[in-house]
mmCIF file of C-alpha atoms in Angstrom:
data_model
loop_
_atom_site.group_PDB
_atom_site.id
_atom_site.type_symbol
_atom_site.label_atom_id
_atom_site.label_comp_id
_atom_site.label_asym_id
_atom_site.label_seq_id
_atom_site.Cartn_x
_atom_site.Cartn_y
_atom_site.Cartn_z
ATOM 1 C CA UNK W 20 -27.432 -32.390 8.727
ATOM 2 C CA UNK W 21 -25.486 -31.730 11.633
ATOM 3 C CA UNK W 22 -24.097 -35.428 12.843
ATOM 4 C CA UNK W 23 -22.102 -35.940 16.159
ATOM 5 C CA UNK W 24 -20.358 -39.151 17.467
ATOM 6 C CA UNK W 25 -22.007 -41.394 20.452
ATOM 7 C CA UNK W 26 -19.300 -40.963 22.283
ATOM 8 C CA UNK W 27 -20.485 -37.359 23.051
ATOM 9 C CA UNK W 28 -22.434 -36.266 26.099
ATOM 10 C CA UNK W 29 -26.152 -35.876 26.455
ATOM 11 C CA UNK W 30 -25.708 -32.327 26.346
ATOM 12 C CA UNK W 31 -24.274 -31.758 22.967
ATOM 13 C CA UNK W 32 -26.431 -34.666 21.493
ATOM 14 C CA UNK W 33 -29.622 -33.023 22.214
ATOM 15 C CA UNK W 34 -29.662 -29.648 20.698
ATOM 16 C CA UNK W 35 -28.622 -31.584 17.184
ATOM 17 C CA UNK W 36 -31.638 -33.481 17.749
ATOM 18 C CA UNK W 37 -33.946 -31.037 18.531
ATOM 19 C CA UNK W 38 -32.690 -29.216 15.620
ATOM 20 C CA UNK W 39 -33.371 -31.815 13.647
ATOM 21 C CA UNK W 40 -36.532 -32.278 14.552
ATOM 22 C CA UNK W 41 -37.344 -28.800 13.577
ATOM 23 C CA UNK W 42 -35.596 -29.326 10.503
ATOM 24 C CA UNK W 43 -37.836 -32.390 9.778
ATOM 25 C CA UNK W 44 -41.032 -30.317 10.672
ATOM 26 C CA UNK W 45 -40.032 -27.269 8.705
ATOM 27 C CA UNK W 46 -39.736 -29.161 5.213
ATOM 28 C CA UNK W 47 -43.711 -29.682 5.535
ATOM 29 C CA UNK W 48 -43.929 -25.636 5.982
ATOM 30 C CA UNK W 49 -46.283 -23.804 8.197
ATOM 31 C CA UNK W 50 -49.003 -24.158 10.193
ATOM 32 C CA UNK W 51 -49.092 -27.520 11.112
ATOM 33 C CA UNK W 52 -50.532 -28.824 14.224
ATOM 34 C CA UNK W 53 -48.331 -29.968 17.021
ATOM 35 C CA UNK W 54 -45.886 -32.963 16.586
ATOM 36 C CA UNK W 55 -44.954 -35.199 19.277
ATOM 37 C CA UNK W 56 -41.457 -37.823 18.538
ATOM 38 C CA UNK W 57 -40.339 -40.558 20.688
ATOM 39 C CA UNK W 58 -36.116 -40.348 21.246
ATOM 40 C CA UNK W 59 -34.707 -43.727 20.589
ATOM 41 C CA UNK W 60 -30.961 -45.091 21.045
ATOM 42 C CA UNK W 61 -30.063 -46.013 17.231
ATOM 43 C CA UNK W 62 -28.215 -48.612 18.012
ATOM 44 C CA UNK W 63 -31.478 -50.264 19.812
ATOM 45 C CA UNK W 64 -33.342 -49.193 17.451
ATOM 46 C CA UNK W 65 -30.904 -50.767 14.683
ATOM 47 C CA UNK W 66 -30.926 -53.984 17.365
ATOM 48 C CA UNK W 67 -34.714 -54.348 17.042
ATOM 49 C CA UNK W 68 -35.390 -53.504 13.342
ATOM 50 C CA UNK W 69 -31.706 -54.718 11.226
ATOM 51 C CA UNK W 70 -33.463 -53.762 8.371
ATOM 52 C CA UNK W 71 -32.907 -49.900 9.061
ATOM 53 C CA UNK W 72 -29.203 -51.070 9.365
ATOM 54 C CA UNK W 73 -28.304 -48.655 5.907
ATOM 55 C CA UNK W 74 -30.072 -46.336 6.916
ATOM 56 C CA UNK W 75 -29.193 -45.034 9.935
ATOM 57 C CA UNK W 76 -25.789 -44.736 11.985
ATOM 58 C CA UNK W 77 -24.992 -45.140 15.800
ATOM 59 C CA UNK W 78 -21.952 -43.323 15.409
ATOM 60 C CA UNK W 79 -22.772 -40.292 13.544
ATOM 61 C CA UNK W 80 -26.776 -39.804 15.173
ATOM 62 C CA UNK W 81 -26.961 -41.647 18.730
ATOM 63 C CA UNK W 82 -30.393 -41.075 18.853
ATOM 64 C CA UNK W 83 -33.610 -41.265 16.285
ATOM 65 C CA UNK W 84 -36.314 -39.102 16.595
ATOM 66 C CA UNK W 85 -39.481 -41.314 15.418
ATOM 67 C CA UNK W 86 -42.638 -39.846 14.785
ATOM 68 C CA UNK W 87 -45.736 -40.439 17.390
ATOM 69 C CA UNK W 88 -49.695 -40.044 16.275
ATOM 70 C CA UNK W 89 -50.869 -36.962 16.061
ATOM 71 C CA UNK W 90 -51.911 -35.255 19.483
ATOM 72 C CA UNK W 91 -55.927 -34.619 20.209
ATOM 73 C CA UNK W 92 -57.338 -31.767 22.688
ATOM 74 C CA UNK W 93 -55.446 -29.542 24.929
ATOM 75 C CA UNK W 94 -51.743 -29.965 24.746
ATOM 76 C CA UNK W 95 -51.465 -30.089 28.334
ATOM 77 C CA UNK W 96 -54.445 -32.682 28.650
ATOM 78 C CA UNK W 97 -52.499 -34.931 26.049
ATOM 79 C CA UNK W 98 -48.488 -34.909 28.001
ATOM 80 C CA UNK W 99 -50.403 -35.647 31.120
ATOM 81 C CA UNK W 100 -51.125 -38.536 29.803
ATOM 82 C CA UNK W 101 -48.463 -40.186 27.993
ATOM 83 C CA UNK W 102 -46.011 -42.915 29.491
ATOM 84 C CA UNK W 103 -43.219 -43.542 27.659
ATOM 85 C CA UNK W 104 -41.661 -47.265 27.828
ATOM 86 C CA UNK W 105 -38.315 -47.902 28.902
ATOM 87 C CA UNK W 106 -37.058 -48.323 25.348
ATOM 88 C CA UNK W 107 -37.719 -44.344 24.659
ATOM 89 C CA UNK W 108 -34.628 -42.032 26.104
ATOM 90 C CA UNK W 109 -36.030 -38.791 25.507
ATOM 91 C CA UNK W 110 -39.179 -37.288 23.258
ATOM 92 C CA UNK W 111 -39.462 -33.752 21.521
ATOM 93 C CA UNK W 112 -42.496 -31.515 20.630
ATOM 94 C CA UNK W 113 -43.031 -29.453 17.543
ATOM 95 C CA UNK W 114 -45.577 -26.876 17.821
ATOM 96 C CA UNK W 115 -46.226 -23.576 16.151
ATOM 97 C CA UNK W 116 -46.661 -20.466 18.896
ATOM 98 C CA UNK W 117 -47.082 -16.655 18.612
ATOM 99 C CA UNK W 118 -44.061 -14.862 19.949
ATOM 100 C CA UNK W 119 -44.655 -11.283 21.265
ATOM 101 C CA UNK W 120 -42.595 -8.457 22.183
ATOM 102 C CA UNK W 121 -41.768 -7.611 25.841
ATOM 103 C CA UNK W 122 -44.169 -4.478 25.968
ATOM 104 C CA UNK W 123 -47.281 -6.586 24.500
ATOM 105 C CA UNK W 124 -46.127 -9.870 27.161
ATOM 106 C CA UNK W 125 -46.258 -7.339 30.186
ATOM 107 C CA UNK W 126 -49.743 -5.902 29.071
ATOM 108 C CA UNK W 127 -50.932 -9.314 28.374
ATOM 109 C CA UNK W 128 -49.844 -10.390 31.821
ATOM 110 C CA UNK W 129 -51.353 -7.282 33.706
ATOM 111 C CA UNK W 130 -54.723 -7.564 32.053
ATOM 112 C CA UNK W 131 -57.230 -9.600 33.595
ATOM 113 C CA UNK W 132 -57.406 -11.831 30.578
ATOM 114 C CA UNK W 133 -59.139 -15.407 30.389
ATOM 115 C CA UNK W 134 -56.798 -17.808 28.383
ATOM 116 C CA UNK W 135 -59.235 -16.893 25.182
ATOM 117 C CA UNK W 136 -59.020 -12.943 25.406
ATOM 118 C CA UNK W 137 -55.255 -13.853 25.888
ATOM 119 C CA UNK W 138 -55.369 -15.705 22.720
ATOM 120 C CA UNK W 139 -57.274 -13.010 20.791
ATOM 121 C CA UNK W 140 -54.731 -10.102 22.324
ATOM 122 C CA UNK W 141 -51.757 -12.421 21.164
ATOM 123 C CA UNK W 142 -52.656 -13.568 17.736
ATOM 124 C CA UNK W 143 -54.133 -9.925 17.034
ATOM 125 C CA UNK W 144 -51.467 -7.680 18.014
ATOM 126 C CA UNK W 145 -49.779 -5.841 15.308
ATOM 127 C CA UNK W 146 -46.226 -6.744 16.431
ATOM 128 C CA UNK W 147 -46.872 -10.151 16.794
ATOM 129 C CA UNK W 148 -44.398 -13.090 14.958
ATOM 130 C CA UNK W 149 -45.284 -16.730 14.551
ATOM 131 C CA UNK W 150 -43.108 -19.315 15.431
ATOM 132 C CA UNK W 151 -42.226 -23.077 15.732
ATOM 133 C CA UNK W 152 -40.847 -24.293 19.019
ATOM 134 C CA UNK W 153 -38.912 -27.494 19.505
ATOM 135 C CA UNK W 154 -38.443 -28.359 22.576
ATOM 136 C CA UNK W 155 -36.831 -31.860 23.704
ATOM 137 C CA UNK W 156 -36.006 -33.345 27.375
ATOM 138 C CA UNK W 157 -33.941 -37.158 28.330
ATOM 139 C CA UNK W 158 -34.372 -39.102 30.959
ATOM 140 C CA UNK W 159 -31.267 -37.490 32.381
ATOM 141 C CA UNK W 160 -33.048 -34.323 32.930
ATOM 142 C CA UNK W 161 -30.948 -32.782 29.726
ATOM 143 C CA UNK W 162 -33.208 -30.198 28.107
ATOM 144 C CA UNK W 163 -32.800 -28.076 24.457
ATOM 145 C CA UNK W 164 -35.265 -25.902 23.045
ATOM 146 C CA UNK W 165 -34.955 -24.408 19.282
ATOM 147 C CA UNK W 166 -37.535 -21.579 18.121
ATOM 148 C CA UNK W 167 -37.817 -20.692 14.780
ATOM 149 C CA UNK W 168 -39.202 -17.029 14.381
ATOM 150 C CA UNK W 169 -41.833 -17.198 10.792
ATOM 151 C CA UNK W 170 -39.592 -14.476 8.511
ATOM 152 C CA UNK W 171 -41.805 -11.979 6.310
ATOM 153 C CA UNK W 172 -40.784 -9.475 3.422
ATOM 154 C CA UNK W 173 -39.923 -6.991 6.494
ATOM 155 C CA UNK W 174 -38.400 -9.350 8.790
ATOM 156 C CA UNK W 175 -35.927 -12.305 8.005
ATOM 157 C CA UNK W 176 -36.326 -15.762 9.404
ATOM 158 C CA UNK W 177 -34.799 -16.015 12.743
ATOM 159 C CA UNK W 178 -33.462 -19.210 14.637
ATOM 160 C CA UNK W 179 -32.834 -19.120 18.251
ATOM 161 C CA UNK W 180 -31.682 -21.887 20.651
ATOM 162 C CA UNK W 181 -31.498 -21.918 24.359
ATOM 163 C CA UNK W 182 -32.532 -24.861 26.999
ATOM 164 C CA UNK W 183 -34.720 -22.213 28.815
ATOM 165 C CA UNK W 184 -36.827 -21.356 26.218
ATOM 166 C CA UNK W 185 -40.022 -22.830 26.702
ATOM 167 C CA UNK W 186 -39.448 -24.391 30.769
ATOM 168 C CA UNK W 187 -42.839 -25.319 31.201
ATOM 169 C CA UNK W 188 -42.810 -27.540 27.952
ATOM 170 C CA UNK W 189 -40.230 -29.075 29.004
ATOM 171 C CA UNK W 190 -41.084 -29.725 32.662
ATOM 172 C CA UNK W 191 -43.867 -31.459 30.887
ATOM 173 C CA UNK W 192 -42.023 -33.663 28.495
ATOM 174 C CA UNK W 193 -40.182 -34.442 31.518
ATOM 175 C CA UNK W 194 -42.646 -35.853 33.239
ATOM 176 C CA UNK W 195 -43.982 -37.919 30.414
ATOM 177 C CA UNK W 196 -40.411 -40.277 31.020
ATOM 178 C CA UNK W 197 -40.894 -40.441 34.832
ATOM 179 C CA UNK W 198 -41.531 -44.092 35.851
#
């Protein structure tokens, strides 16, 4: 596990997290429904609960992802409405997604699709690839998105990272830590 030193900015802190959030996911394997963490200072969290004291480490992970109850309904329904206290600095989302190629995403966009034929065309097209998408925000506006890409006999497993990857998500989880 990648570890880096609270004296580091938001910016680099983040993508470890989300990382390791996907990290955490992954070791249950596939298909799992979506997973929603809270983003806690350690040293608060260490502050609240001493017990966790040998545990974890302020220095070497600033923050702790904790896990949150599982999410019911839409997606979208469910970060609409969640508040996060004070306490929490940032959250992440796990969830599994079908990634298409750039031909298929243009002739699923010109269609005049309903958001269940869209489904269909996605999760039935031939060059379709599963994946898991991380994607965590803090308060600070800092963003970092991770996307694992589901490897098969063919194909090997693929890992990409970029803060842009999902910007809807993540305008989302955003506005879950607005006051």
């Amino acid at each position: 596990m990648t570890r880096v030193s609270a004296s580091e900015t938001p910016a680099v802190i983040l993508p470890t997290v989300a990382r390791e959030v996907e990290e955490f996911v992954g070791a249950g394997g596939w298909e799992q429904p979506p997973q929603l963490f809270a983003l806690v200072a350690t040293s608060d969290l260490i502050a609240q609960q001493p017990e966790l004291r040998d545990q974890l480490d302020p220095e070497s992970s600033p923050l702790t992802p904790i896990a949150q109850d599982a999410l019911e309904g839409d997606l979208g329904d469910a970060l609409a409405g969640i508040e996060w206290p004070p306490a929490v600095t940032g959250c992440a989302l796990a969830q599994e997604i079908v990634v298409l190629p750039p031909e298929a995403e243009t002739e699923l966009h010109h269609g005049e699709l309903d958001d269940e034929a869209a489904r269909r065309f996605a999760a039935e097209h031939p060059a379709r690839r599963e994946a898991r998408l991380v994607a965590a925000v803090l308060r600070d506006g800092s963003v970092s998105c991770v996307l694992r890409l589901r490897g098969t006999v063919e194909v090997p497993e693929e890992v990409v990272e970029h803060p842009e990857l999902a910007p809807n998500l993540t305008d989302a989880l955003l506005a879950t830590l607005r006051p």
